[in-house]
Amino acid sequence: MENAIIELEGLTKFYGSLKAVDNLHLRINAGEVFGLLGPNGAGKTTTILMMLGLTEPSGGTARVCGFNATSDPISVKRKVGYMPDSVGFYDGMTAFENLSYIARLNGIPAHEVHHRVQEMMELVGLGTAMHKKTSAYSRGMKQRLGLADVLIRQPEVIILDEPTLGIDPTGVKEFLHLIRQLSRQQGITVLLSSHHLHQVQQVCDRVGIFVGGKLLAEGDIHKLSQNLFAEELYLVTITVKDTLPDTTAWEATLLQMDAVRKVTASGNTIEISCAENITPRLVRYFVEKGFDIMGVYQKEYGLEEIYQRYFDNNLTENVSHGKSSGLFQRSFFRKAAH
Amino acid sequence: MESPVVYFKDLFSGRPRIKKAGDPSVSDITSRQRPFGVMVRKEVADHIRSWRFIVLLILIVLTFVGAMYVSLSNLKAAVSNENDPDRLFLYLKLLTATDGSLPPFHIFMSFLGALLGISLGFDAINAERNNGTLIRLLAQPVYRDNLLLAKFLSALVIVAVLFLSLSLLMIGGGLIITGVRIEGAEFFRILAFVILTVLYVGFWLSLAILLSVKFRQATTSALTAIGIWLFFTIFYRIVVNMIVRSVFPDPNFMTQGDIVFYNNVILDLLRLAPSQLYTDATTTLLMPSVRSLGPLTMEQMAGAIPSPLSVRESILIVWPQVSGLLAATAVCFALAYFWFMRREIRT
């Protein structure tokens, strides 16, 4: 953790009596893709604005690229490209003019501007719509133009606020691929905030789960799921042909297996939570018992479950003792997840 | 979005080189000075292309042409009027002479200048905020106040160019039509008139920008600005008159000194309106024989020869008006600045 490029220490922001960001500590290393996850109104945008010095924190400091974002925002803004969630352009100007304006504002020499803007537009796939007025642009096109707008200044850090909003699925894939590639090849640090979990899952090295102004957890996805679901990392659902007869007899034997943590049976499905992936053993067991297996479904907990878990835990104000907060909730969400 | 890497390799290889160049002072100076110029240029271009400005331009040019036509047709009478000490100032007469069918140009400007200032500034900040461009703009390495200053300066540059070219057109037209050489004093008076008009428009502009910072909706700020303008042009005089009638004693029972005193109070009250300041100042500048903007006593008038004042003396007379306008502009701008710097910019 030597080369942290973004360091937030005790960052706090009040809007009146509302605590938008609550004593946030976060370090993001150079070259990392970090995903800031959280529901709407969690304080993601506020945090980002404080990193850019666009909003004054009520307490704590934000250091980006070694500069204090509050006292020296210009130095920070020279290094950081920011794409807001509702990116807007001057409607009376063409996309090309919009981008040239930003290029000039960033001190790109006049003779380079034309060339650079053109290449940037082609890069984000807007080469043919370059000389259209931005008022005629669709939401997705604006989003791409926003990316071009960020990249044209050759930033060291890219901050994207809900970047995939309004782009079609193929576009999202390309977009995320491009971000990932930039980060890998050029060592650009990327911070992206989103509530699209699986998209974040695709590209981020690490994620932070942000609810109600607090960072509930951070780390890579595997680690997060291990922490949370240490007891029951895998969920195996087995569907059999006939309605299950008396369950108590074999439930006890199942629970005697090392990895099995919990067994729930209802109708003709059996759900088994286990700490290791023991699906083959389970199937073998049921076959030996003479059940006709119709389907086996095994799932590992992903970001969605992690997020859901944290979010719920936070609601019940029981962050650290997730276990006791409810078998009820857990089984409820497991059903809902199907 | 194919093969970005090939391109970016080339692009980003520039980064370490810039860093290594290690001459921060040079790059700092250039990058700090340039964005402001870029912003002003963009704002000027925006104004010139906007329909709003074109409509106002047509309005002002029409007013100008109308006023010139009236004054040209009355020029002969005005210049040959033996009782008028200003009759020899041909070019000032061009700006002020009228037969009563149309007010002279500088009176027109006290209305239109306000409208011009309001229309150039009422959506300066809130339109950017509503379009989502403000946050993107401020995420660039520019100072926040540069934006405000660029908005103010660009509109002012346009107004200055507009009035300067109109005045020069008038002088040129006068030269061609009459063939009379322009006096230095006249030229300076007209120049001072132009500067004063720009200053007056600048006041309304800064007020409009202030309101555009304050209100989120452009329509609200426009309406408020027009409301303030209407109040000062129409209602303010009525309000002052009402106060005077109900509070001040009957002039029939006052001594000469009291009457002068109360008249001065009334004038001072009226001068709280910026349009009054502007009218006072332009009248003095364009009519060299005006020696005082308040009432004069008989003692003061005794021995005075009805002759034109020098440029310097006229400017001395209007100096309080000029500083009043300057102060009002500065207050509005400072307040806009104060609000804008501490403003949450998220939409």
XYZ file of C-alpha atoms in Angstrom:
685
model
C 0.000 0.000 0.000
C 2.941 2.298 -0.583
C 1.767 4.090 -3.673
C -1.737 5.138 -2.728
C -2.921 7.638 -5.294
C -6.191 8.469 -3.566
C -6.188 8.746 0.197
C -9.281 9.713 2.090
C -8.881 10.200 5.782
C -11.835 10.706 8.033
C -13.728 12.407 5.258
C -17.034 13.738 6.517
C -19.712 15.849 4.941
C -22.839 17.273 6.448
C -25.713 18.755 4.520
C -27.451 20.555 7.326
C -28.065 17.852 9.874
C -27.856 15.097 7.293
C -24.606 13.200 7.336
C -23.937 12.458 3.693
C -20.478 11.010 4.190
C -19.465 9.647 7.545
C -15.818 9.442 8.543
C -14.632 7.748 5.388
C -11.204 6.128 5.220
C -10.145 4.803 1.877
C -6.922 4.196 0.003
C -6.796 3.454 -3.673
C -3.527 2.393 -5.227
C -2.083 3.528 -8.501
C -3.184 1.430 -11.434
C -6.133 -0.053 -9.629
C -9.717 -0.255 -10.826
C -11.835 0.474 -7.805
C -15.593 0.182 -7.743
C -17.618 2.273 -5.370
C -20.885 0.486 -4.857
C -23.920 1.753 -3.156
C -27.589 2.516 -3.486
C -28.807 5.901 -4.609
C -28.153 8.588 -2.063
C -25.389 6.671 -0.333
C -22.974 9.585 -0.684
C -20.965 8.312 -3.629
C -21.213 11.475 -5.668
C -20.524 13.650 -2.638
C -17.360 11.675 -1.946
C -16.235 12.058 -5.528
C -16.921 15.790 -5.499
C -14.831 16.134 -2.365
C -11.977 14.272 -4.040
C -12.061 16.860 -6.798
C -12.298 19.797 -4.465
C -15.690 20.716 -5.894
C -17.325 20.343 -2.511
C -15.755 21.312 0.746
C -15.623 18.492 3.283
C -16.951 19.185 6.760
C -14.070 17.218 8.192
C -11.143 15.063 7.214
C -8.897 15.301 4.196
C -8.874 13.983 0.673
C -5.507 13.631 -1.012
C -5.339 12.795 -4.679
C -2.003 12.320 -6.445
C -0.359 13.781 -3.364
C -2.325 17.033 -3.489
C -4.882 18.113 -0.974
C -8.105 18.303 -2.933
C -9.607 21.003 -0.754
C -6.724 23.437 -0.650
C -5.173 22.743 -4.043
C -7.983 21.616 -6.334
C -6.360 22.883 -9.520
C -3.394 20.533 -9.181
C -5.757 17.659 -8.528
C -7.968 18.530 -11.460
C -4.959 18.575 -13.768
C -4.363 14.912 -12.995
C -7.884 13.656 -12.660
C -10.489 13.197 -15.347
C -14.023 13.253 -14.010
C -17.166 12.187 -15.757
C -20.306 13.240 -13.849
C -23.375 11.031 -13.764
C -25.497 13.455 -15.730
C -22.978 14.575 -18.273
C -24.075 17.636 -20.227
C -22.709 19.458 -23.228
C -23.313 22.795 -24.867
C -26.256 22.042 -27.094
C -25.566 24.824 -29.510
C -22.153 23.470 -30.363
C -21.133 20.345 -32.230
C -19.513 17.478 -30.383
C -16.253 18.412 -32.015
C -16.476 21.982 -30.743
C -17.440 20.819 -27.285
C -14.421 18.593 -27.101
C -12.079 21.206 -28.570
C -13.194 23.634 -25.907
C -12.268 21.206 -23.155
C -9.000 20.415 -24.904
C -8.089 24.101 -25.022
C -9.106 24.611 -21.428
C -6.630 21.915 -20.529
C -3.876 23.773 -22.268
C -3.452 21.480 -25.239
C -1.563 23.490 -27.869
C -3.810 24.958 -30.556
C -2.202 23.103 -33.445
C -2.698 19.753 -31.726
C -6.301 20.236 -30.723
C -7.916 19.367 -34.045
C -5.922 16.213 -34.537
C -6.326 15.030 -30.979
C -10.060 15.659 -30.823
C -10.601 13.792 -34.052
C -8.708 10.743 -32.872
C -10.474 10.801 -29.533
C -13.879 10.866 -31.201
C -12.939 7.925 -33.357
C -11.642 6.068 -30.347
C -14.968 6.235 -28.548
C -16.818 5.349 -31.726
C -18.277 8.744 -32.556
C -16.132 9.415 -35.605
C -19.103 9.683 -37.921
C -21.240 11.832 -35.622
C -18.423 14.231 -34.883
C -19.907 17.325 -36.474
C -23.435 16.854 -35.215
C -24.822 19.198 -32.608
C -24.762 17.520 -29.219
C -28.458 18.292 -28.801
C -29.046 15.588 -31.408
C -27.019 13.042 -29.433
C -28.616 10.138 -27.652
C -27.905 9.437 -24.027
C -25.425 6.710 -24.887
C -23.598 8.896 -27.367
C -23.303 11.626 -24.783
C -21.869 9.129 -22.374
C -19.232 8.160 -24.927
C -18.497 11.780 -25.613
C -18.113 12.200 -21.877
C -15.478 9.491 -21.881
C -13.656 11.183 -24.740
C -13.868 14.380 -22.752
C -12.178 12.690 -19.813
C -9.513 10.935 -21.840
C -8.459 13.872 -23.974
C -6.605 15.404 -21.060
C -4.510 12.272 -20.514
C -5.370 11.911 -16.854
C -3.589 9.787 -14.315
C -6.786 9.064 -12.487
C -10.202 8.637 -14.030
C -13.287 9.041 -11.891
C -16.493 7.855 -13.479
C -19.803 8.464 -11.783
C -22.356 5.928 -12.979
C -20.591 5.610 -16.319
C -22.724 2.896 -17.837
C -26.006 4.690 -17.345
C -27.973 4.738 -20.554
C -25.635 2.707 -22.713
C -26.892 -0.434 -24.423
C -25.442 -3.769 -23.270
C -22.899 -4.059 -26.083
C -21.857 -0.504 -25.465
C -21.417 -1.221 -21.774
C -19.223 -4.182 -22.566
C -17.032 -2.147 -24.894
C -16.945 0.731 -22.460
C -15.858 -1.414 -19.550
C -13.396 -3.260 -21.717
C -11.852 0.013 -22.763
C -11.594 1.235 -19.192
C -10.022 -2.013 -18.108
C -7.567 -1.931 -20.972
C -6.575 1.658 -20.298
C -5.978 0.866 -16.699
C -3.867 -2.165 -17.488
C -1.823 -0.712 -20.326
C -1.291 2.793 -19.124
C -1.413 2.317 -15.403
C -4.320 4.699 -15.075
C -6.180 4.486 -11.816
C -9.908 4.180 -12.262
C -12.550 4.874 -9.675
C -16.025 4.086 -10.815
C -19.197 4.393 -8.884
C -22.190 2.359 -9.813
C -25.123 0.410 -8.613
C -24.873 -2.049 -11.467
C -23.272 -4.832 -9.548
C -22.397 -7.311 -12.207
C -20.783 -4.627 -14.324
C -18.594 -3.611 -11.451
C -17.853 -7.245 -10.830
C -16.541 -7.560 -14.381
C -13.923 -4.859 -14.252
C -12.999 -3.927 -10.730
C -9.968 -5.155 -8.849
C -11.452 -4.036 -5.590
C -14.812 -2.764 -4.524
C -16.037 -0.698 -1.646
C -19.590 -1.034 -0.459
C -20.947 2.300 0.504
C -24.229 2.649 2.335
C -25.592 5.634 4.207
C -22.315 7.529 4.004
C -20.294 4.700 5.454
C -17.905 2.348 3.770
C -19.141 -0.984 5.037
C -16.548 -3.184 3.408
C -13.770 -3.042 0.915
C -11.613 -5.592 -0.785
C -11.681 -7.836 -3.806
C -14.853 -9.705 -4.470
C -13.547 -13.106 -3.489
C -12.318 -11.835 -0.170
C -15.555 -10.078 0.522
C -17.615 -13.136 -0.150
C -15.299 -15.230 1.988
C -15.646 -12.848 4.877
C -19.348 -12.782 4.677
C -20.153 -16.275 3.731
C -17.313 -18.045 5.444
C -19.770 -20.528 6.728
C -21.704 -21.157 3.591
C -19.924 -20.152 0.464
C -21.760 -22.497 -1.849
C -25.410 -23.170 -2.229
C -26.459 -26.381 -3.939
C -30.029 -26.835 -4.982
C -31.134 -30.296 -5.940
C -34.480 -30.968 -7.519
C -35.897 -34.462 -7.417
C -38.750 -36.068 -9.288
C -41.103 -36.968 -6.497
C -42.129 -35.008 -3.482
C -39.740 -35.794 -0.699
C -40.886 -38.280 1.857
C -39.806 -38.071 5.445
C -36.854 -35.671 5.554
C -35.565 -35.895 9.078
C -33.847 -39.204 8.524
C -31.382 -38.143 5.816
C -31.122 -34.534 6.919
C -29.207 -35.632 9.949
C -26.807 -37.708 7.848
C -26.247 -34.811 5.482
C -25.429 -32.507 8.323
C -22.821 -34.943 9.492
C -20.731 -34.218 6.413
C -17.950 -31.746 7.259
C -18.790 -29.057 4.810
C -22.546 -29.009 5.094
C -23.894 -26.194 7.196
C -27.557 -26.132 6.571
C -30.237 -28.126 4.838
C -33.646 -26.903 3.838
C -36.164 -29.036 2.060
C -39.464 -28.013 0.638
C -41.636 -29.828 -1.870
C -39.286 -31.573 -4.237
C -36.247 -29.300 -3.846
C -33.476 -29.486 -1.308
C -31.166 -26.587 -0.615
C -27.856 -27.315 0.974
C -25.430 -24.637 2.105
C -21.867 -25.753 2.373
C -18.445 -24.299 3.017
C -16.745 -26.250 0.253
C -17.778 -27.304 -3.157
C -19.016 -30.806 -2.488
C -21.671 -31.034 -5.162
C -20.446 -34.401 -6.562
C -20.570 -35.981 -3.154
C -24.059 -34.712 -2.550
C -25.293 -35.982 -5.885
C -23.721 -39.361 -5.243
C -25.407 -39.480 -1.859
C -28.831 -38.774 -3.246
C -28.386 -41.249 -6.060
C -27.433 -43.919 -3.572
C -30.546 -43.081 -1.583
C -32.538 -43.845 -4.697
C -33.835 -40.352 -5.525
C -34.472 -39.460 -9.146
C -32.492 -36.264 -9.599
C -33.992 -33.871 -12.116
C -31.573 -30.978 -11.714
C -28.623 -29.790 -9.756
C -27.873 -26.122 -9.449
C -24.841 -24.816 -7.715
C -24.027 -21.205 -7.076
C -21.248 -19.216 -5.537
C -22.090 -15.983 -3.823
C -21.446 -13.046 -6.087
C -21.386 -9.365 -5.595
C -25.116 -9.094 -5.641
C -25.464 -11.306 -2.597
C -22.584 -9.566 -0.894
C -24.132 -6.228 -1.524
C -27.533 -7.373 -0.513
C -26.144 -8.853 2.661
C -24.310 -5.704 3.629
C -27.199 -3.546 2.779
C -29.615 -5.598 4.831
C -27.242 -5.873 7.706
C -26.908 -2.169 7.729
C -30.630 -1.767 7.789
C -30.917 -3.957 10.832
C -27.907 -2.140 12.274
C -26.107 -5.349 12.777
C -23.070 -5.084 10.631
C -20.593 -7.121 12.565
C -22.893 -9.841 13.763
C -24.353 -10.837 10.505
C -24.861 -14.375 11.656
C -27.399 -13.706 14.293
C -29.231 -11.099 12.290
C -31.255 -13.701 10.886
C -31.546 -17.031 9.517
C -34.873 -15.776 8.446
C -33.403 -13.039 6.290
C -30.824 -15.278 4.859
C -33.206 -17.928 3.741
C -35.544 -15.288 2.503
C -32.976 -13.759 0.244
C -31.757 -17.049 -0.907
C -35.184 -17.734 -2.229
C -35.445 -14.316 -3.696
C -32.171 -14.756 -5.452
C -33.488 -17.592 -7.560
C -13.819 1.405 -29.527
C -11.342 -0.850 -31.226
C -7.662 -1.060 -30.441
C -7.316 1.887 -28.128
C -4.007 0.742 -26.884
C -2.034 1.393 -30.010
C -3.226 4.919 -29.970
C -2.864 5.493 -26.292
C 0.647 4.254 -26.130
C 1.626 7.103 -28.318
C -0.528 9.564 -26.478
C 0.444 8.711 -22.969
C 4.108 8.412 -23.628
C 4.033 12.179 -23.511
C 3.284 12.151 -19.838
C 6.609 11.242 -18.290
C 8.354 13.521 -20.690
C 6.364 16.492 -19.517
C 7.084 15.588 -15.955
C 10.767 15.213 -16.619
C 10.951 18.563 -18.353
C 10.788 19.839 -14.808
C 10.114 23.452 -15.569
C 6.935 23.902 -13.612
C 7.064 27.662 -13.607
C 6.722 27.945 -17.370
C 4.023 25.339 -17.756
C 2.176 26.742 -14.767
C 2.113 30.227 -16.116
C 0.928 29.221 -19.553
C -1.713 26.861 -18.291
C -3.005 29.311 -15.756
C -3.344 32.168 -18.118
C -4.724 30.337 -21.054
C -7.957 28.804 -19.761
C -9.380 32.211 -18.936
C -8.755 33.478 -22.451
C -10.269 30.319 -23.877
C -13.363 30.781 -21.747
C -13.823 34.412 -22.700
C -13.461 33.550 -26.365
C -16.022 30.795 -26.111
C -18.482 33.013 -24.252
C -18.124 35.812 -26.780
C -18.720 33.361 -29.609
C -21.771 32.000 -27.793
C -23.252 35.457 -27.366
C -22.676 36.457 -30.947
C -24.294 33.302 -32.267
C -27.303 33.513 -29.971
C -30.632 34.727 -31.307
C -31.143 36.717 -28.181
C -28.188 38.923 -28.969
C -29.156 39.304 -32.608
C -32.638 40.480 -31.619
C -31.213 42.993 -29.166
C -28.681 44.137 -31.704
C -31.444 44.822 -34.211
C -33.409 46.664 -31.539
C -30.502 48.876 -30.585
C -29.430 49.570 -34.150
C -33.017 50.501 -35.055
C -33.182 52.841 -32.076
C -29.902 54.334 -33.060
C -30.942 54.849 -36.664
C -34.269 56.323 -35.567
C -32.623 58.701 -33.125
C -30.044 59.720 -35.718
C -32.711 60.355 -38.305
C -34.660 62.592 -35.976
C -31.570 64.478 -34.843
C -30.272 64.912 -38.381
C -33.550 66.415 -39.503
C -33.455 68.788 -36.534
C -29.753 69.494 -36.731
C -30.084 72.724 -38.653
C -32.523 74.202 -36.182
C -30.469 73.041 -33.221
C -27.196 74.411 -34.530
C -28.632 77.778 -35.522
C -30.412 78.282 -32.173
C -28.699 81.420 -30.853
C -29.873 80.901 -27.265
C -28.196 77.524 -26.936
C -24.602 77.745 -25.714
C -24.016 74.169 -26.971
C -25.020 74.887 -30.543
C -21.488 74.627 -31.880
C -21.028 71.050 -30.712
C -22.368 69.482 -33.871
C -21.662 65.875 -33.003
C -23.077 66.138 -29.533
C -26.157 67.677 -31.089
C -26.359 64.622 -33.322
C -26.704 62.507 -30.204
C -29.055 64.773 -28.313
C -31.108 66.931 -30.700
C -34.723 65.911 -31.051
C -38.016 67.437 -32.052
C -39.910 65.591 -29.359
C -41.199 62.768 -31.584
C -38.532 60.384 -30.290
C -36.427 60.633 -27.166
C -32.725 61.151 -27.829
C -30.433 58.160 -28.018
C -28.986 58.442 -24.520
C -32.430 58.412 -22.938
C -33.319 55.368 -24.980
C -30.177 53.717 -23.743
C -31.216 54.051 -20.122
C -33.999 51.562 -20.972
C -32.314 49.447 -23.587
C -28.968 49.288 -21.815
C -30.660 47.682 -18.839
C -32.448 45.219 -21.078
C -29.214 44.430 -22.868
C -27.363 43.794 -19.637
C -30.140 41.620 -18.235
C -30.514 39.551 -21.365
C -26.798 38.893 -21.646
C -26.475 37.752 -18.073
C -29.676 36.300 -16.682
C -28.839 32.677 -17.513
C -25.078 32.873 -17.171
C -24.691 30.337 -14.401
C -28.011 28.603 -13.939
C -28.277 27.511 -17.575
C -24.886 25.867 -17.287
C -25.954 24.196 -14.108
C -29.203 22.916 -15.572
C -27.481 21.594 -18.684
C -24.980 19.706 -16.585
C -22.095 21.583 -18.169
C -21.172 23.492 -15.043
C -19.875 20.497 -13.148
C -17.982 19.240 -16.175
C -16.457 22.640 -16.690
C -15.418 23.013 -13.086
C -13.823 19.576 -13.134
C -11.344 21.035 -15.601
C -8.263 22.680 -14.163
C -9.788 26.140 -14.032
C -10.483 28.401 -11.115
C -14.083 28.739 -10.232
C -14.046 32.517 -10.287
C -12.596 32.504 -13.785
C -15.913 31.266 -15.059
C -17.811 34.109 -13.436
C -15.279 36.633 -14.616
C -15.300 35.216 -18.140
C -19.084 35.493 -18.278
C -18.949 39.105 -17.146
C -16.044 40.155 -19.286
C -17.252 38.519 -22.493
C -20.607 40.268 -22.334
C -18.909 43.531 -21.504
C -16.522 43.191 -24.438
C -19.444 42.677 -26.788
C -21.307 45.671 -25.397
C -18.207 47.847 -25.608
C -17.549 46.877 -29.215
C -21.190 47.441 -30.094
C -21.403 50.949 -28.669
C -17.983 51.978 -29.821
C -18.759 50.982 -33.379
C -22.148 52.691 -33.247
C -20.539 55.932 -32.044
C -17.816 55.739 -34.624
C -20.454 55.109 -37.263
C -22.286 58.172 -36.073
C -19.152 60.295 -36.176
C -18.274 58.999 -39.612
C -21.791 59.555 -40.880
C -21.758 63.058 -39.446
C -18.476 63.786 -41.156
C -19.820 62.694 -44.522
C -23.184 64.432 -44.213
C -22.113 67.764 -42.731
C -18.456 67.962 -43.601
C -17.733 69.606 -40.253
C -14.520 68.617 -38.489
C -14.978 66.987 -35.090
C -13.495 68.834 -32.116
C -11.235 67.005 -29.685
C -13.561 67.883 -26.820
C -16.499 66.375 -28.664
C -14.607 63.200 -29.356
C -13.670 62.796 -25.714
C -17.189 63.504 -24.580
C -18.546 60.871 -26.934
C -15.870 58.446 -25.787
C -16.801 59.131 -22.171
C -20.450 58.582 -23.092
C -19.572 55.185 -24.570
C -17.601 54.198 -21.483
C -20.427 55.323 -19.258
C -22.953 53.334 -21.272
C -20.780 50.231 -21.040
C -20.518 50.788 -17.315
C -24.286 51.143 -17.041
C -24.867 47.939 -19.012
C -22.195 46.379 -16.814
C -24.241 47.176 -13.739
C -27.318 45.401 -15.067
C -25.136 42.588 -16.293
C -23.625 42.005 -12.897
C -27.059 42.176 -11.314
C -28.337 39.606 -13.802
C -25.350 37.330 -13.160
C -25.944 37.673 -9.451
C -29.519 36.544 -9.921
C -28.410 33.709 -12.164
C -26.199 32.453 -9.366
C -28.979 32.837 -6.845
C -31.868 31.272 -8.736
C -31.818 27.830 -10.229
C -34.277 28.591 -12.990
C -33.248 30.956 -15.753
C -36.816 32.199 -16.092
C -36.953 33.144 -12.420
C -33.766 35.128 -12.597
C -34.837 36.842 -15.817
C -38.190 37.812 -14.347
C -36.612 39.060 -11.152
C -34.105 41.155 -13.066
C -36.835 42.618 -15.269
C -38.888 43.251 -12.143
C -36.060 45.231 -10.587
C -35.597 47.142 -13.809
C -39.304 47.968 -14.054
C -39.368 49.023 -10.439
C -36.557 51.501 -10.957
C -37.790 52.867 -14.268
C -41.493 53.193 -13.470
C -42.415 52.744 -9.845
C -39.454 54.189 -8.052
C -40.248 57.750 -9.101
C -43.871 57.308 -8.072
C -42.859 55.897 -4.694
C -40.472 58.781 -4.058
C -43.150 61.287 -5.028
C -45.637 59.685 -2.681
C -43.193 59.773 0.186
C -42.326 63.373 -0.539
C -45.971 64.460 -0.611
C -46.929 62.733 2.572
C -43.807 63.363 4.659
C -42.294 66.630 3.495
C -43.819 69.986 4.557
C -45.730 72.156 2.125
C -43.272 74.159 -0.039
C -45.478 77.241 0.199
C -44.456 77.726 3.818
C -40.740 77.084 3.381
C -37.846 79.437 3.099
C -35.634 79.493 0.045
C -32.931 77.515 1.857
C -35.361 74.826 2.969
C -36.697 74.394 -0.540
C -33.184 73.879 -1.872
C -32.449 71.445 0.924
C -35.582 69.351 0.316
C -35.020 69.407 -3.421
C -31.582 68.015 -2.865
C -33.003 65.281 -0.636
C -35.497 64.344 -3.351
C -32.777 64.261 -5.966
C -30.582 62.134 -3.754
C -33.438 59.688 -3.269
C -34.037 59.540 -6.997
C -30.365 58.927 -7.579
C -30.598 55.613 -5.818
C -31.968 54.391 -9.139
C -29.126 53.459 -11.488
C -31.014 54.734 -14.521
C -31.192 58.158 -12.884
C -27.449 58.135 -12.349
C -26.923 57.193 -15.946
C -29.284 59.837 -17.303
C -27.718 62.507 -15.105
C -24.229 61.588 -16.165
C -24.915 61.293 -19.883
C -26.873 64.525 -19.948
C -23.969 66.355 -18.375
C -21.470 64.784 -20.726
C -23.448 65.360 -23.890
C -24.614 68.876 -23.016
C -21.517 70.841 -22.102
C -23.456 73.793 -20.700
C -24.977 71.741 -17.859
C -23.118 72.961 -14.794
C -24.896 71.313 -11.938
C -27.181 68.353 -11.470
C -28.953 69.846 -8.495
C -30.785 73.121 -8.032
C -28.608 76.229 -7.902
C -29.310 79.172 -5.700
C -29.447 82.680 -7.059
C -26.109 83.469 -5.400
C -24.470 80.573 -7.152
C -25.931 81.558 -10.495
C -24.931 85.229 -10.147
C -22.248 86.171 -12.563
C -22.222 82.835 -14.351
C -21.911 83.122 -18.087
C -24.028 80.559 -19.965
C -21.107 78.928 -21.716
C -20.050 75.330 -22.210
C -17.784 73.666 -19.641
C -14.562 71.936 -20.474
C -14.500 68.135 -20.704
C -12.612 67.893 -17.447
C -15.153 69.977 -15.571
C -18.075 67.997 -16.960
C -16.389 64.790 -15.897
C -15.807 66.236 -12.447
C -19.519 66.982 -12.184
C -20.523 63.430 -13.128
C -17.827 61.776 -11.073
C -20.156 60.990 -8.132
C -22.583 59.350 -10.574
C -19.816 57.323 -12.163
C -18.519 56.136 -8.823
C -22.047 55.312 -7.736
C -22.550 53.117 -10.787
C -19.130 51.554 -10.303
C -19.873 50.833 -6.674
C -23.252 49.268 -7.460
C -21.647 47.080 -10.125
C -18.870 46.056 -7.776
C -21.315 45.185 -4.998
C -23.423 43.004 -7.285
C -20.394 41.290 -8.706
C -18.814 40.712 -5.319
C -22.018 39.214 -4.003
C -22.312 36.954 -7.045
C -18.725 35.943 -6.497
C -19.296 35.226 -2.835
C -22.351 33.076 -3.481
C -20.867 31.272 -6.408
C -17.621 30.320 -4.717
C -19.397 28.587 -1.859
C -22.136 27.072 -3.933
C -22.795 23.373 -4.184
C -22.509 22.739 -7.865
C -24.163 19.378 -8.154
C -27.397 19.303 -10.025
